[in-house]
Short mmCIF file of C-alpha atoms and ligand atoms in Angstrom, two decimals:
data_model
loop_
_atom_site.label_atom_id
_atom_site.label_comp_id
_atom_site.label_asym_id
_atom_site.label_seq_id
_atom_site.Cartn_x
_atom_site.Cartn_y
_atom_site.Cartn_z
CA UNK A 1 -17.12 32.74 67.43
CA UNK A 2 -16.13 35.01 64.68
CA UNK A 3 -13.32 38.00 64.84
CA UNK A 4 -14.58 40.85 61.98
CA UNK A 5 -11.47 42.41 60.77
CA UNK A 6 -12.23 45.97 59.58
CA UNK A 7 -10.79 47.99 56.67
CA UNK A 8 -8.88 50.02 58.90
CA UNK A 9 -8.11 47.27 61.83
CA UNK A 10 -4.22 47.09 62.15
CA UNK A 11 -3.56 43.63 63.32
CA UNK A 12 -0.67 42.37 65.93
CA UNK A 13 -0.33 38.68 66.34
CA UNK A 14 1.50 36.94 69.26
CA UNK A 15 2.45 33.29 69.19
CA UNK A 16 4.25 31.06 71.38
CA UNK A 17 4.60 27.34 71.76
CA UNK A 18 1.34 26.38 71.82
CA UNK A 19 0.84 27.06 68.19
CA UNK A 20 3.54 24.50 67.07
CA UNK A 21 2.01 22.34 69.56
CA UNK A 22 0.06 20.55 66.64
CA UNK A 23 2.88 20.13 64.51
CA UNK A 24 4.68 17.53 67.11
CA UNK A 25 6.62 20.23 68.90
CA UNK A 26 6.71 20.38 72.73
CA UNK A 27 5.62 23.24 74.50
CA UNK A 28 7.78 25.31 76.85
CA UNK A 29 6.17 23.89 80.18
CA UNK A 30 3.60 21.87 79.39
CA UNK A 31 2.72 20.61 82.68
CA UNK A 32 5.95 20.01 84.69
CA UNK A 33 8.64 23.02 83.78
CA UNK A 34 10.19 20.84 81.23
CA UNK A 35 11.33 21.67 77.62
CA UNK A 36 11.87 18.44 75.72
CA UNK A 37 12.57 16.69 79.03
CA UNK A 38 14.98 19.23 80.00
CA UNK A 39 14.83 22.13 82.68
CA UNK A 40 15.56 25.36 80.85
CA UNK A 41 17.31 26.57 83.49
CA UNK A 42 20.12 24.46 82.78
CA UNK A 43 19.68 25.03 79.17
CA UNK A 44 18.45 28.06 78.23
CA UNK A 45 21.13 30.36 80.17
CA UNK A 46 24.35 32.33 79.97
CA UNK A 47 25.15 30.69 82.09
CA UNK A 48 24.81 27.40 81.18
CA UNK A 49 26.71 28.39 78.04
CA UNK A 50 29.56 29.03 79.74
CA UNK A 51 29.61 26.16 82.80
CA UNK A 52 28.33 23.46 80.08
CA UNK A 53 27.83 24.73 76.11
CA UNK A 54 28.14 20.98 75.35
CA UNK A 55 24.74 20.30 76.77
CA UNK A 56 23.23 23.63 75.30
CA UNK A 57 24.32 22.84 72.19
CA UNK A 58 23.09 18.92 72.77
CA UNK A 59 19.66 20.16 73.23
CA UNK A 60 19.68 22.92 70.56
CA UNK A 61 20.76 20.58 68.01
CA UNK A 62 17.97 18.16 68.62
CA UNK A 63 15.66 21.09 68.51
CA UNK A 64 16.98 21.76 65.12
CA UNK A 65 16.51 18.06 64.13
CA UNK A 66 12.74 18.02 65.45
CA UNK A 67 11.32 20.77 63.86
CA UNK A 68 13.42 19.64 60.39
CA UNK A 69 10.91 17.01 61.09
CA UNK A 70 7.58 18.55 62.13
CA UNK A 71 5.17 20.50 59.22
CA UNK A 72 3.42 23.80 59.89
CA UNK A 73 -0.21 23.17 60.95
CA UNK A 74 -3.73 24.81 60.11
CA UNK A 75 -3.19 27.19 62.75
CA UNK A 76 0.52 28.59 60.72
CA UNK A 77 -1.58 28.63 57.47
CA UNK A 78 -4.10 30.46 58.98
CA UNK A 79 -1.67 33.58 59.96
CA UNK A 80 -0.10 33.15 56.62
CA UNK A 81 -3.60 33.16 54.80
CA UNK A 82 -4.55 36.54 56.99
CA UNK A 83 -1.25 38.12 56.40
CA UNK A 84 -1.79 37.97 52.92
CA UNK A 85 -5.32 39.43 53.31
CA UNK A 86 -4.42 42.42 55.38
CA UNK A 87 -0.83 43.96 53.32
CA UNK A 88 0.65 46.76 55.40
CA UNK A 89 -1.66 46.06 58.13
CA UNK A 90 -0.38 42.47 59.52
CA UNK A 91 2.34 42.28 61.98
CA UNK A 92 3.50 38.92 63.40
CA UNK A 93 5.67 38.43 66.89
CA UNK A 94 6.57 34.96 67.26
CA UNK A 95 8.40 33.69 70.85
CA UNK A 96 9.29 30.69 69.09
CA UNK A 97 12.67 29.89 67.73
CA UNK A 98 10.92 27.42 64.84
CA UNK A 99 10.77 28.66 61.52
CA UNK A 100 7.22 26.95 61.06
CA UNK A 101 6.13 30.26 60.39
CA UNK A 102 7.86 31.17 57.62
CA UNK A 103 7.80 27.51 56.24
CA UNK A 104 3.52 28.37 55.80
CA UNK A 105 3.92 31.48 54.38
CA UNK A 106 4.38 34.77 56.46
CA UNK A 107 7.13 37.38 55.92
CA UNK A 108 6.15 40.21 57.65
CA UNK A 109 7.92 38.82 61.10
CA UNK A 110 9.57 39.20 63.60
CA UNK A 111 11.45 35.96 66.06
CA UNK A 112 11.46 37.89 69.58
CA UNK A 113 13.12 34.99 71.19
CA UNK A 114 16.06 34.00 68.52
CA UNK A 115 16.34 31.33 65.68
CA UNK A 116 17.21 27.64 65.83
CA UNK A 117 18.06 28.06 62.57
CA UNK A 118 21.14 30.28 63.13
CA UNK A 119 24.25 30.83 64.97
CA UNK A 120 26.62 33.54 66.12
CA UNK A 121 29.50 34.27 67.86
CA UNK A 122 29.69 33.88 71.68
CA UNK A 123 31.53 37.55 71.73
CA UNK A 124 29.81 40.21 71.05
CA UNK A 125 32.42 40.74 67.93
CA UNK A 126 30.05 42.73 66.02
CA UNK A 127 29.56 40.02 63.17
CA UNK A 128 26.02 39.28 62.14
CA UNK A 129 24.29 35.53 62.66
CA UNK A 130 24.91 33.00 60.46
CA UNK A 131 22.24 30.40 59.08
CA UNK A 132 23.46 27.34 60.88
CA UNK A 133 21.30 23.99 60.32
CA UNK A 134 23.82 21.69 61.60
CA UNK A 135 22.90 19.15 64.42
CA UNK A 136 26.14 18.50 65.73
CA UNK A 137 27.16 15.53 67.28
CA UNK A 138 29.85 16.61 70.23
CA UNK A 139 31.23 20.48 71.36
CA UNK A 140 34.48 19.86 68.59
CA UNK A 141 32.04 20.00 65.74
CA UNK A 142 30.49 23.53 66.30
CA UNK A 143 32.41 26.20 64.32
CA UNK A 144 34.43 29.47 65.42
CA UNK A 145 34.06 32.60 64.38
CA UNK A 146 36.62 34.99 62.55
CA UNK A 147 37.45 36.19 65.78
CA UNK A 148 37.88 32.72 67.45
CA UNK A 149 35.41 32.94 70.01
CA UNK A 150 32.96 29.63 69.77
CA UNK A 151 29.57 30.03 67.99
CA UNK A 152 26.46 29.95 70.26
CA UNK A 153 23.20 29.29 69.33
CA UNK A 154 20.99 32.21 68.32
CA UNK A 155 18.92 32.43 71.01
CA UNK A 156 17.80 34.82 74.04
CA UNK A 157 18.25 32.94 76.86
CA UNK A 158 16.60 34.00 80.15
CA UNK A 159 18.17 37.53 81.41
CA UNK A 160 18.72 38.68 78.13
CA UNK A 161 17.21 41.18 75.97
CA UNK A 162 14.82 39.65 72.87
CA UNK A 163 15.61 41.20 69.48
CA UNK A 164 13.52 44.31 67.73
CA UNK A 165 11.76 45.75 70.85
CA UNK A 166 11.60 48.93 69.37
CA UNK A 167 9.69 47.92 66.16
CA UNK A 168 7.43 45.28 68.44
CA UNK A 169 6.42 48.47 70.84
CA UNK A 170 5.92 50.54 67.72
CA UNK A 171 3.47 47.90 65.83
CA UNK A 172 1.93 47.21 69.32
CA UNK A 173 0.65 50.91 69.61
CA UNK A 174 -0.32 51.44 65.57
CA UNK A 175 -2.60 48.41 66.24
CA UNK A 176 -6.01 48.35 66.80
CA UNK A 177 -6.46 44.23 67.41
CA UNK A 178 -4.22 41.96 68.83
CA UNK A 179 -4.33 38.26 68.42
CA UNK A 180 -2.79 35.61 70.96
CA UNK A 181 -2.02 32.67 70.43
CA UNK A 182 -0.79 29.70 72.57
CA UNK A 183 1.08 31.34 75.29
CA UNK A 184 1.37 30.90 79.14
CA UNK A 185 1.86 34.69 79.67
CA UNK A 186 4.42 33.56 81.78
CA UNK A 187 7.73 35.00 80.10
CA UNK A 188 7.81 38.69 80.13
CA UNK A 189 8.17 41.14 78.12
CA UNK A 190 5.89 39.19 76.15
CA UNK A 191 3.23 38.87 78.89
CA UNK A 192 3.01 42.78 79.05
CA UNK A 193 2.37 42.74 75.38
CA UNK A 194 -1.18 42.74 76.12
CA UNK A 195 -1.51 45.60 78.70
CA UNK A 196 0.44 47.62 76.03
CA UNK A 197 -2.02 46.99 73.59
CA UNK A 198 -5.36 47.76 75.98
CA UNK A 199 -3.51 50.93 76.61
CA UNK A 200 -3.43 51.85 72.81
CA UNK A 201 -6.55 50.97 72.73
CA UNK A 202 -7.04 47.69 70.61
CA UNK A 203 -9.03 45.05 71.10
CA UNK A 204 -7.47 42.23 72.63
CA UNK A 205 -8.11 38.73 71.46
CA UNK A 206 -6.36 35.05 73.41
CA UNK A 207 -6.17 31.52 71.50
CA UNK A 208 -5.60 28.10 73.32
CA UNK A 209 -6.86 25.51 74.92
CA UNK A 210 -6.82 27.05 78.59
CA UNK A 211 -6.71 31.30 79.92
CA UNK A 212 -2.97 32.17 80.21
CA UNK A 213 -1.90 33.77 83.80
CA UNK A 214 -2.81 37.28 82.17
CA UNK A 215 -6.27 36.18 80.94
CA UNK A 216 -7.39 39.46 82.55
CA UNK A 217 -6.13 42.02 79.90
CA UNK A 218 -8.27 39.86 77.15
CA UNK A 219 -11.29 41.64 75.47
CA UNK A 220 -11.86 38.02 74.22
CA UNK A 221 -10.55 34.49 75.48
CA UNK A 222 -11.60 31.58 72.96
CA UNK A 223 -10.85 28.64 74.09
CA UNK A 224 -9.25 25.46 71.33
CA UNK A 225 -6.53 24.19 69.84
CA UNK A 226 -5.15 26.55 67.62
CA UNK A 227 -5.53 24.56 64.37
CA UNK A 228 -9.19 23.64 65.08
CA UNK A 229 -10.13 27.31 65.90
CA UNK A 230 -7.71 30.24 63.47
CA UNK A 231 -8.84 29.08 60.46
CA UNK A 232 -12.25 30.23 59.71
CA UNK A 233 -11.88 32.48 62.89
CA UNK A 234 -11.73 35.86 61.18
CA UNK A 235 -14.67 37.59 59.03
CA UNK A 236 -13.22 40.39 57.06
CA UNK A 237 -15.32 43.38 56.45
P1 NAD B 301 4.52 27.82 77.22
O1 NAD B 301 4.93 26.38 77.09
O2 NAD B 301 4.82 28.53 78.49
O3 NAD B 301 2.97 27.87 77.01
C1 NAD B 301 2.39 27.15 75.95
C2 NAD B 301 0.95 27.55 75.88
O4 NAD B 301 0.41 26.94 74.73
C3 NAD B 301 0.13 27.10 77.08
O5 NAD B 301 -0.58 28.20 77.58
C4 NAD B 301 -0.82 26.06 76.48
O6 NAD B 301 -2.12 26.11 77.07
C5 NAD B 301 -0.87 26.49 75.04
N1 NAD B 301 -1.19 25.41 74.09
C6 NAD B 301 -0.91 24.09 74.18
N2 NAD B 301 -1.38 23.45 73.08
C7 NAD B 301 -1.94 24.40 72.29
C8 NAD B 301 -2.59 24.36 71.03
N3 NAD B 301 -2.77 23.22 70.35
N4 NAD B 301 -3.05 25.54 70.51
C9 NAD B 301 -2.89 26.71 71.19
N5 NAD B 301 -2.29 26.78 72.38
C10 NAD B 301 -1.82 25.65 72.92
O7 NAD B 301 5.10 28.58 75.95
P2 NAD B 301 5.45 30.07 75.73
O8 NAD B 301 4.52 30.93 76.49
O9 NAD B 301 5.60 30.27 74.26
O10 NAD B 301 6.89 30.09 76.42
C11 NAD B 301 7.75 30.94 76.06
C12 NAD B 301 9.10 30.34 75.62
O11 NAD B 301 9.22 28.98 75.21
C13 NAD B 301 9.49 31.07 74.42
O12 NAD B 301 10.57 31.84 74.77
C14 NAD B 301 9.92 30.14 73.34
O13 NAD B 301 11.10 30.60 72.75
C15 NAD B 301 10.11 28.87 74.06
N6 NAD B 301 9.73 27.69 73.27
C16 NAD B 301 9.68 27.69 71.89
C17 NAD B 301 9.27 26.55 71.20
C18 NAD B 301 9.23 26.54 69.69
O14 NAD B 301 9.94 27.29 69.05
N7 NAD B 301 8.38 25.70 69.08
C19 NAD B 301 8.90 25.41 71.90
C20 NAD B 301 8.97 25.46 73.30
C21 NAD B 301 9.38 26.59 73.97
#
């Protein structure tokens, strides 16, 4: 299977878990709700912020420390390699809070879902994130802001809003072929992104090993790891 890329294609990429899969890091649920051996509802709330931020920050901090550890894979090249073919007409939407991305090459980016690689306050004090790498050991290690509220990880937890809707919904309808990649369509908005795009009109393009739940609103479904199957996938005309 090839995907021809046109001169005047805009292309939209999705990615979620799936594509850092490869590079040692667990998916979201891979088969039993689990993230790392932990339920995310526990984890990845406001409300587990508040009842328990010792065990949020616990498991964000040994996020930080795995993917310090993992590589991107064929499959971040890939995007990196294709971003750099397509200038001004390559947008990339990433759910994941990695920065394997970035680490193969792209720049034109945006992370939906938050950064491990940052911090901020836990008020809404109006200060901007911080680039945070630390893995902390206990709660009395993690820093407080100016203000003196505690810093939180950088991350949208379930029932809050992901970052730069506005410019995802804009590059959604300027583009004429979306791409992807290793994701349950199981956490909205990012499951709609699809319907969005048949709307504008694009074709619409899914890469992993099995259909997501919204394998309906594909043009295309091809079916592989994501290492073995982006690179070499695209033909450009
Ligand atoms: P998910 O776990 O719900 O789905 C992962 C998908 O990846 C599955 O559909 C699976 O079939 C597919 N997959 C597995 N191996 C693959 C491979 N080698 N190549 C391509 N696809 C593969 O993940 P999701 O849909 O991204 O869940 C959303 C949430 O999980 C996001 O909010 C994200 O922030 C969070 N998350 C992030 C990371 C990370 O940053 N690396 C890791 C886990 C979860």
């Amino acid at each position: 299977m090839s995907i021809s890329i046109s001169p005047s294609d805009r292309v939209f990429v999705l990615t979620g878990a799936g594509i850092s899969a490869e590079s040692g890091l667990p998916t979201f649920r891979a088969s039993d709700g689990l993230w790392a051996g932990y339920k995310v509802e526990e984890i990845c709330t406001p409300e587990a912020l508040r009842r328990n931020p010792a065990l949020v920050w616990d498991f964000y901090s040994r996020r930080r420390a795995d993917c310090a550890r993992a590589a991107p894979n064929p499959a971040h090249i890939a995007l990196a390699q294709l971003e750099a073919q397509l200038p001004g007409r390559f947008f990339l939407c990433t759910q994941n809070v990695d920065d394997l991305h970035e680490r193969a090459g792209s720049h034109h980016l945006v992370h939906m879902h938050g950064e491990l690689a940052k911090s901020r306050c836990e008020h809404e004090c109006g200060r901007l994130p911080v680039e945070d790498h630390a893995v902390y050991a206990s709660l009395d290690q993690v820093p407080h802001c100016a203000c003196g509220g505690r810093m939180r990880p950088h991350i949208v937890f379930f029932g809050e809003i992901p970052f730069e809707m506005r410019r995802i919904e804009r590059e959604i309808s300027e583009s004429t072929l979306m791409l992807v990649v290793g994701t349950s369509g199981s956490v909205y908005p990012a499951a709609n992104f699809v319907h969005w795009a048949r709307q504008a009109g694009a074709r619409t393009v899914y890469i992993g090993p099995e259909p997501p739940l919204n394998a309906s609103a594909f043009t295309h479904i091809v079916e592989g790891k994501a290492g073995q199957v982006l690179p070499g996938l695209f033909t450009l005309a």
